[in-house]
Coordinates of C-alpha atoms in Angstrom, one line a residue:
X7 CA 0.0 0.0 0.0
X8 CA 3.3 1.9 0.8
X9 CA 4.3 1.8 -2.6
X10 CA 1.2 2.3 -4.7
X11 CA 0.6 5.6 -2.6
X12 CA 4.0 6.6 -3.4
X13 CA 4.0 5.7 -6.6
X14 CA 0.6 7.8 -7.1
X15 CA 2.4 10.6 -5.3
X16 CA 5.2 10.4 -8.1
X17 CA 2.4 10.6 -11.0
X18 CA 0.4 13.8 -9.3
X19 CA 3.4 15.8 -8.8
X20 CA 4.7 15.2 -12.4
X21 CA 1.4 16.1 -13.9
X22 CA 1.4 19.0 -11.8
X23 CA 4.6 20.3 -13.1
X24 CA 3.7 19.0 -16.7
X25 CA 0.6 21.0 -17.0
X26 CA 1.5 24.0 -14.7
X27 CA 4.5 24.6 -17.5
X28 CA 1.1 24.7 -20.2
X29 CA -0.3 27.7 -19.3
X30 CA 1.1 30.6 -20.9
X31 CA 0.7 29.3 -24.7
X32 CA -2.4 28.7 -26.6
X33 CA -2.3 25.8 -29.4
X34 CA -1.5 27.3 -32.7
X35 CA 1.0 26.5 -35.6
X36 CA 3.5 29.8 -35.7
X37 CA 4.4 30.4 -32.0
X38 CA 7.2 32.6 -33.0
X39 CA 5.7 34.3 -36.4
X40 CA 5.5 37.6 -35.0
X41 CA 8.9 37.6 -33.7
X42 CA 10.5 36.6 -36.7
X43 CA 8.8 38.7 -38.9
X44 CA 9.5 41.8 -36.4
X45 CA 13.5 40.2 -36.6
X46 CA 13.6 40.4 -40.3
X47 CA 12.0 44.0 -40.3
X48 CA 14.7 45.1 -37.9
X49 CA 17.7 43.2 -38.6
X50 CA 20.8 44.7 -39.6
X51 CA 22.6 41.5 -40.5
X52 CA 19.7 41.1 -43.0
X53 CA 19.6 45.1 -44.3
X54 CA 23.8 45.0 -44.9
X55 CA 23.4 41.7 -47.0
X56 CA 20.8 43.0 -48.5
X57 CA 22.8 46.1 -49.7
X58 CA 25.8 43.4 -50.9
X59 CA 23.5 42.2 -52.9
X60 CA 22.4 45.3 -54.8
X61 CA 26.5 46.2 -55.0
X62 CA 27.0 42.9 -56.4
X63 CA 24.3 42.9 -58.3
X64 CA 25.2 46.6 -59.6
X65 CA 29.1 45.1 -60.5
X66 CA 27.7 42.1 -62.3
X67 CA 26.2 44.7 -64.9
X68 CA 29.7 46.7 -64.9
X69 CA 31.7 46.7 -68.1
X70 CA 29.1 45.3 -70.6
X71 CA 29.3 48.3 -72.9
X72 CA 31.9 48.9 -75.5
X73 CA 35.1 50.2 -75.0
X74 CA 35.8 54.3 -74.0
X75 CA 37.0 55.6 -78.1
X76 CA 40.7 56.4 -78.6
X77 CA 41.8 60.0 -79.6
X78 CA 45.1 60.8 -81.0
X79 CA 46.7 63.7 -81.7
X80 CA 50.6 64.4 -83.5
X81 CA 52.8 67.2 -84.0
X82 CA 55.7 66.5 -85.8
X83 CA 57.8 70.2 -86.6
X84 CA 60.4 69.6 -89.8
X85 CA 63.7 70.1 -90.1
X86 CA 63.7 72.2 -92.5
X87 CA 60.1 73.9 -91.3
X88 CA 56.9 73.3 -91.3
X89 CA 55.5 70.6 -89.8
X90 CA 53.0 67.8 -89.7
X91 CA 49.5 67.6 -87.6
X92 CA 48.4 63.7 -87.4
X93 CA 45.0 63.2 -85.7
X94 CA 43.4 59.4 -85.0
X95 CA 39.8 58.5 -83.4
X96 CA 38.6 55.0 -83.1
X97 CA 35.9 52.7 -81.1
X98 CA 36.8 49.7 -80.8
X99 CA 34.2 46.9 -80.5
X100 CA 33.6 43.1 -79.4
X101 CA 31.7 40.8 -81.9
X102 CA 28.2 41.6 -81.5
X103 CA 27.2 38.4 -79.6
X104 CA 29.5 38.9 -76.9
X105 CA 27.8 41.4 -76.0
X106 CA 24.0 39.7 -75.9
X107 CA 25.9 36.7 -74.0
X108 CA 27.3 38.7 -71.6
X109 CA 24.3 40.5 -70.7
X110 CA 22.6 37.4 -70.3
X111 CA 25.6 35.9 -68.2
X112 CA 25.0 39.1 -65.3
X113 CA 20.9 38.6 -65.9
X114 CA 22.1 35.0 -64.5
X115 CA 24.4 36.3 -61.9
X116 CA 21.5 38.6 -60.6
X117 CA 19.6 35.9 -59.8
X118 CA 21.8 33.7 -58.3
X119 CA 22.7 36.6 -55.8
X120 CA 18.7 37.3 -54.9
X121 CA 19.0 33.6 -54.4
X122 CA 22.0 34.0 -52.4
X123 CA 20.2 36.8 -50.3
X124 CA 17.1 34.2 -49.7
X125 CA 19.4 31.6 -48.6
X126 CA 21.0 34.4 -45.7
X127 CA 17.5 35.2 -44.8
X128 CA 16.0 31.4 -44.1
X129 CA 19.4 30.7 -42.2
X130 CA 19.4 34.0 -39.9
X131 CA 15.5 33.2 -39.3
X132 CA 16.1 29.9 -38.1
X133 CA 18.7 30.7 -35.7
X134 CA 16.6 33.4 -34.5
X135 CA 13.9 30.6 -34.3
X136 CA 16.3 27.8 -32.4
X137 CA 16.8 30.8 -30.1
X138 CA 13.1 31.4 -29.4
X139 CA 12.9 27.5 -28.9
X140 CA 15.5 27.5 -26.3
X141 CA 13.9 30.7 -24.6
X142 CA 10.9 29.0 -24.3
X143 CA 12.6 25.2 -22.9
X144 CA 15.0 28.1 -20.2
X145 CA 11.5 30.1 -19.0
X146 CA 9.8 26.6 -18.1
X147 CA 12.9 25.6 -16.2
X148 CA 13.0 28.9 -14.6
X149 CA 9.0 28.9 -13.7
X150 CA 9.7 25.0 -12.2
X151 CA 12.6 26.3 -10.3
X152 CA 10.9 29.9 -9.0
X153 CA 8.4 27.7 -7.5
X154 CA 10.7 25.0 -5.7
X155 CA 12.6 28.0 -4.2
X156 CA 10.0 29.2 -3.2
X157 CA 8.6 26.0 -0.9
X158 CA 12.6 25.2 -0.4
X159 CA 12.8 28.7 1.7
X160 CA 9.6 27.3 3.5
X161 CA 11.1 24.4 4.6
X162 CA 14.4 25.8 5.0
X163 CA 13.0 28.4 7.3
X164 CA 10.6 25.6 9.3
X165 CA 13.5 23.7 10.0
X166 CA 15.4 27.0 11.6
X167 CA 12.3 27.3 13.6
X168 CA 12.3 23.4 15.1
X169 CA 15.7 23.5 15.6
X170 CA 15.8 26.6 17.8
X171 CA 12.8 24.6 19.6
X172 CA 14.8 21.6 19.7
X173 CA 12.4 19.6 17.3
X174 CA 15.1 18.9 14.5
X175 CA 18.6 18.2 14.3
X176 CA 21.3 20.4 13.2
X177 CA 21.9 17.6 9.8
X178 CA 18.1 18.0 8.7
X179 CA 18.7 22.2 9.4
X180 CA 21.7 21.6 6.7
X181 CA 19.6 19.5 4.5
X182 CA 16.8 21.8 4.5
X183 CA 19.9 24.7 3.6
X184 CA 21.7 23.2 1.1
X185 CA 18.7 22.3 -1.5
X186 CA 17.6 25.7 -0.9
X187 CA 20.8 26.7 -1.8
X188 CA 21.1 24.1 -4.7
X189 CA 17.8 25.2 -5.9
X190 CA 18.5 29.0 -6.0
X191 CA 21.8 28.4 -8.0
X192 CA 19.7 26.3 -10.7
X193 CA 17.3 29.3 -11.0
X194 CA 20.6 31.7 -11.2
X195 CA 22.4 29.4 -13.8
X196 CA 18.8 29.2 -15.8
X197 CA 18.1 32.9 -15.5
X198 CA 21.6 34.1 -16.9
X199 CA 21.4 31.5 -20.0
X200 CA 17.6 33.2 -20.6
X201 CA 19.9 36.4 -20.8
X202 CA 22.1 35.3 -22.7
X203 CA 19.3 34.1 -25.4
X204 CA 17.4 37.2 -25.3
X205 CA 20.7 39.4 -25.7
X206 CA 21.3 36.7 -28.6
X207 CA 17.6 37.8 -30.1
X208 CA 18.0 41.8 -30.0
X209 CA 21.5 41.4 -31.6
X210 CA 19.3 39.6 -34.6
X211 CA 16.5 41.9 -34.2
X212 CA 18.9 45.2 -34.6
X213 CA 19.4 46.3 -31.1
X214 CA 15.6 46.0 -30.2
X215 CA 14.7 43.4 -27.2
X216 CA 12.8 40.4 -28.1
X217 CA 10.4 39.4 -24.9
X218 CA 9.4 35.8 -25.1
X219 CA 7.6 34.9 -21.7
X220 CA 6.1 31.5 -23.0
X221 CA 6.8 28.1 -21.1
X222 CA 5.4 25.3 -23.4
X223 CA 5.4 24.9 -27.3
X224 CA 2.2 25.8 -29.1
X225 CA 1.4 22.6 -31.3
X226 CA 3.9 21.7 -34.2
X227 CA 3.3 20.9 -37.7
X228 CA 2.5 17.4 -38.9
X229 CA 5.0 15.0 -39.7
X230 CA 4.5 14.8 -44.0
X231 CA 2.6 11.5 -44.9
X232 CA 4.6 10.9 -48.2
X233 CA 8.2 11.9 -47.4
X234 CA 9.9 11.3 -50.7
X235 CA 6.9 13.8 -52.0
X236 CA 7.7 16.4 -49.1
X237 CA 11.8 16.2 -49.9
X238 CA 10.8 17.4 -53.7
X239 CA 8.6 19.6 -52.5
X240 CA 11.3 20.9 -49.6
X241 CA 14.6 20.8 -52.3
X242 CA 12.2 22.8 -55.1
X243 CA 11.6 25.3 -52.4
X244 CA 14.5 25.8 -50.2
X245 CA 16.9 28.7 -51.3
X246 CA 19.8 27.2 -50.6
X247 CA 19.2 24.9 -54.0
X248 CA 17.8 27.9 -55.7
X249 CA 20.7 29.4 -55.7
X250 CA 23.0 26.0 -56.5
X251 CA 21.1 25.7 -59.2
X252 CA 21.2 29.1 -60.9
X253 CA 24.8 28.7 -60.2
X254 CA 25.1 25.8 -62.6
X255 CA 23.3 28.5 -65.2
X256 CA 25.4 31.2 -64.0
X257 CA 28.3 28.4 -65.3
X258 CA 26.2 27.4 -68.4
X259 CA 26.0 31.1 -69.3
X260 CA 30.1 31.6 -68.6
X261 CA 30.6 28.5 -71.9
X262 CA 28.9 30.9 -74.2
X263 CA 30.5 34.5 -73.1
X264 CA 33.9 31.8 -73.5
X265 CA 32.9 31.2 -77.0
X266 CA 32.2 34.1 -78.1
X267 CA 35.3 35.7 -76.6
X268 CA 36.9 33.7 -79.5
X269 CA 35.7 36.0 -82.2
X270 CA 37.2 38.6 -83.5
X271 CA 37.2 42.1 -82.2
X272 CA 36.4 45.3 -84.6
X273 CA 38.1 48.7 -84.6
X274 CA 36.7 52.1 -86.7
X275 CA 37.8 55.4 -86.5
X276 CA 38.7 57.9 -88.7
X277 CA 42.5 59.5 -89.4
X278 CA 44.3 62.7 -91.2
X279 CA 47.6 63.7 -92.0
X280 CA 48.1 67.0 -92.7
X281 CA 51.1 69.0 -94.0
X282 CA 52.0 72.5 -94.7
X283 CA 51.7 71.1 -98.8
X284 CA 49.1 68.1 -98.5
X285 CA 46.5 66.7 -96.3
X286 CA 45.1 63.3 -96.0
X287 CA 42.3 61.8 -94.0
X288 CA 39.5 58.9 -93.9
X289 CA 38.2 55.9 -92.4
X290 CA 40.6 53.0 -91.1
X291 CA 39.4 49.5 -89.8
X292 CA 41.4 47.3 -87.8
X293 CA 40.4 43.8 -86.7
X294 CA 41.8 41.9 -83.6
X295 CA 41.8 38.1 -84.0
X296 CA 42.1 35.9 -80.6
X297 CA 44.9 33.5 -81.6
X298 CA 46.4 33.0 -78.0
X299 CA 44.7 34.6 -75.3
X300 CA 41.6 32.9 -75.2
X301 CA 43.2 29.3 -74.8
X302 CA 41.5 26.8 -72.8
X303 CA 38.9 29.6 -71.7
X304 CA 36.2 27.6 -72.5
X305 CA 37.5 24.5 -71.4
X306 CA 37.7 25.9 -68.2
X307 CA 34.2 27.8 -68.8
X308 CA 32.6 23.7 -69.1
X309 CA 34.9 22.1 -65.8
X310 CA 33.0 25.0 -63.9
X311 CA 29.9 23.6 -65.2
X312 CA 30.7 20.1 -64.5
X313 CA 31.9 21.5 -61.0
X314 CA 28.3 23.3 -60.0
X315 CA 26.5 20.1 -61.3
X316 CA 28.3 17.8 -59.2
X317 CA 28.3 20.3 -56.4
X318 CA 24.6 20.3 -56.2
X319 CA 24.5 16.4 -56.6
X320 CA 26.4 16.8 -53.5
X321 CA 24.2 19.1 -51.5
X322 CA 21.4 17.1 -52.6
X323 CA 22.5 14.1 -51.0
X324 CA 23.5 16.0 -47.8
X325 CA 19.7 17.5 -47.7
X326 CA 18.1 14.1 -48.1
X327 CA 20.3 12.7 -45.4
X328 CA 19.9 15.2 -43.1
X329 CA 16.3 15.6 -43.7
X330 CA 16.1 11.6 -43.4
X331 CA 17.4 11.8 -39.7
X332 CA 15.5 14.5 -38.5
X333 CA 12.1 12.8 -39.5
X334 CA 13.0 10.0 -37.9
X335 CA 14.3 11.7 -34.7
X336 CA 11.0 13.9 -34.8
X337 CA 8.7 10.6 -34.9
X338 CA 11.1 9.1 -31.9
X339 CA 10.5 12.9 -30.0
X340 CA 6.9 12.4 -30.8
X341 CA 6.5 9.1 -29.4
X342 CA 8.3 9.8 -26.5
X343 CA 6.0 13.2 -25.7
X344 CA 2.7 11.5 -26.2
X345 CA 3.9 8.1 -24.1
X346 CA 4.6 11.2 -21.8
X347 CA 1.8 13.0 -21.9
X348 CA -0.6 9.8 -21.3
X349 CA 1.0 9.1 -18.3
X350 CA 0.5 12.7 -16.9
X351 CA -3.1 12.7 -18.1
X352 CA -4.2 10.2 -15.8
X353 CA -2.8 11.8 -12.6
X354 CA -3.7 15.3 -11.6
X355 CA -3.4 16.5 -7.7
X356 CA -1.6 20.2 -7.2
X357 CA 1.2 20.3 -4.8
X358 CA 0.9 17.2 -4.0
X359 CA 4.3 16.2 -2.7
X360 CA 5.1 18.8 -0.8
X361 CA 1.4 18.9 0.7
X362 CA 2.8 15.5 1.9
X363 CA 5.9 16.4 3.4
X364 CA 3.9 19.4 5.1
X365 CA 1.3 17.2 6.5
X366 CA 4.4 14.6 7.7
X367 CA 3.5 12.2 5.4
X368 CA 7.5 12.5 3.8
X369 CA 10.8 12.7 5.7
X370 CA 12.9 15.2 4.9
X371 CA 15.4 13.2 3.1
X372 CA 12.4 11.1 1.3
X373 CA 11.0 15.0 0.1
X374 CA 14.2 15.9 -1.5
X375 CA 14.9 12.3 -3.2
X376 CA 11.5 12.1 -4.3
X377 CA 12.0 16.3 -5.8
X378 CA 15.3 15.3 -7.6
X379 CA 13.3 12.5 -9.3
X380 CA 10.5 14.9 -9.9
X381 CA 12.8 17.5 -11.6
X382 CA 14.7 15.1 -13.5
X383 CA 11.6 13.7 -15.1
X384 CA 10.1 16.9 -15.9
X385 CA 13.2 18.6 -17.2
X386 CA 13.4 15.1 -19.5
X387 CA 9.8 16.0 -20.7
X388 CA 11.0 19.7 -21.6
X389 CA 14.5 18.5 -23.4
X390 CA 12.4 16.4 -25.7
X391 CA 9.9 18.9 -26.7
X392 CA 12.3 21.2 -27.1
X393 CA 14.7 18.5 -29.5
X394 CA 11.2 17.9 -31.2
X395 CA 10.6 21.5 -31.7
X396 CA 14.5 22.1 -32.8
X397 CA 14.0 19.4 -35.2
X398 CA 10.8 20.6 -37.0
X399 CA 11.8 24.4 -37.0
X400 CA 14.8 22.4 -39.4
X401 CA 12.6 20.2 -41.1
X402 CA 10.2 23.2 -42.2
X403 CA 13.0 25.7 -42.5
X404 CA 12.5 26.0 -46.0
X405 CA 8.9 27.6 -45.5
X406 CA 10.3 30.6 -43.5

């Protein structure tokens, strides 16, 4: 009977802490919507890539007009007097498809760097998001622990009392001390890493604080039904392949500007000779044919093809790895929270334990065993919603 009552006593107090950690957040998909998008309106890590982007982009579209013209001018005096005036202008020019290939090559590289900028984006939003989740995981422990100090100073206080009465010995006195010291050093240790996250948050969210006062997870997103169906639909929209993959046209695009760097270049212009008896002057054409300096340009132009293709081959594999593990690791996490959960569901009795140690039903030493049991199992139940939330936030990252 012993047992089954303690046992009961184990359940209560472990729903108690489950469900009083429940309170602050309703159930709804995008817990932390609002803060990321108030992160990405305010972030300066996001406004100074955004502004390498237009540089870039601005550079990419440098140099595709012709060559500045040429002006020459001569004055060559005689020996024997008079002299001769020699004047040149010419514009040189590249084959006219050069010049269509290589606007086409910066269109490409445009893209690839609005790609690029997406790809920043989704990553700074998910740290900010794996910060939010660890907020949230820090404010539960802290709300557990607030609590415990408080009943700890209770007791500790109690067992001042009795011993100046002489109803308690000197070794429960120090008991009753040192878990309310133990407990107020947890609550110091959690309170300075929820510093830390928040100072981690305004940093991301331009110098503005970020206040996050949840402790529990609003409900997460569905684990996808067809998973070789979701990883399409995840690679197709995730920047990071966006941008892999308008760097193999970026490459594509560098075989034809190669080509056509192999053409000839033109030259016009007009030139006069004058002299104190005779003048001359017209039109002179020159033409520049690449013999040499264009070897093994577009060779090279076609192994950095061959190099972004297999480089996204690469990444692909990575992606379905890493994707693999996480959706198994998020139906283990789930498992493990609902077998949770269950349990908690059919015990419900507030303050139970230390209602039981107040009314002498617990020794002192029995009350703190039975506490570090309690907080071992609860901050279990918080880790793996926390590991389950960390893995989804990855798993869906690509919708940010």
């Amino acid at each position: 009977m012993k047992g089954n009552k303690m046992n009961g006593l184990k359940m209560s107090v472990l729903c108690l802490l489950v469900l009083t950690g429940m309170q602050t957040v309703s159930a709804e998909v995008g817990q932390f919507d609002a803060v990321l998008r108030e992160i990405e309106r305010n972030s300066t890590s996001l406004a100074a890539m955004t502004r390498r982007t237009e540089a870039q982009k601005i550079g990419n579209r440098t140099g595709l007009a012709p060559e500045n013209p040429e002006v020459e001018l001569g004055y060559l005096p005689g020996i024997h007097g008079g002299a001769r005036k020699d004047i040149g202008i010419s514009q040189s020019f590249d084959f006219p498809t050069l010049y269509s290939r290589r606007g086409k090559l910066a269109d490409a590289q445009n893209l690839s760097a609005d790609w690029q900028l997406r790809s920043q984006r989704m990553e700074l939003l998910l740290t900010a998001e794996q910060y939010c989740i660890e907020l949230v995981y820090n404010n539960a422990l802290a709300a557990l622990y607030s609590r415990q100090v408080d009943n700890a100073r209770d007791i500790a206080e109690a067992y001042n009392r009795k011993l100046s009465l002489g109803e308690a010995t000197r070794i429960e006195c120090n008991k009753a001390a040192l878990n309310l010291t133990n407990l107020e050093n947890d609550l110091k240790s959690v309170n300075l890493e929820i510093n830390r996250l928040k100072s981690e948050l305004k940093l991301l969210n331009g110098g503005q604080a970020v206040e996050i006062a949840d402790t529990a997870y609003s409900s997460v997103m569905p684990l996808p039904l067809d998973f070789d169906g979701w990883v399409a639909e995840a690679e197709a929209a995730n920047p990071d392949f966006g941008y892999l993959r308008q760097e193999v046209e970026v490459a594509k695009r560098g075989v034809g500007v190669s080509k056509a760097m192999g053409l000839p270049k033109l030259s016009v212009g007009y030139a006069g000779e004058f002299t104190p008896d005779e003048g001359y002057q017209g039109v002179k054409i020159g033409v520049s044919i690449p013999l040499w300096e264009n070897r093994n340009r577009v060779k090279h132009a076609r192994a950095e093809v061959a190099a972004a293709e297999q480089t996204i081959d690469d990444a692909r594999l990575r992606y379905i790895n890493r994707l693999t593990f996480l959706f198994e690791q998020a139906k283990e996490l789930k498992g493990s929270v609902a077998r949770y959960e269950e349990v908690f569901s059919r015990n419900s009795n507030d303050e139970l334990l230390f209602k039981a140690f107040k009314g002498g039903e617990l020794s002192l030493l029995d009350y703190l065993l039975e506490l570090e049991y309690y907080f071992s199992s609860y901050e279990k139940l918080m880790k793996t919603r926390r590991d389950l939330r960390m893995a989804m936030a990855e798993l869906y990252a690509y919708k940010l």
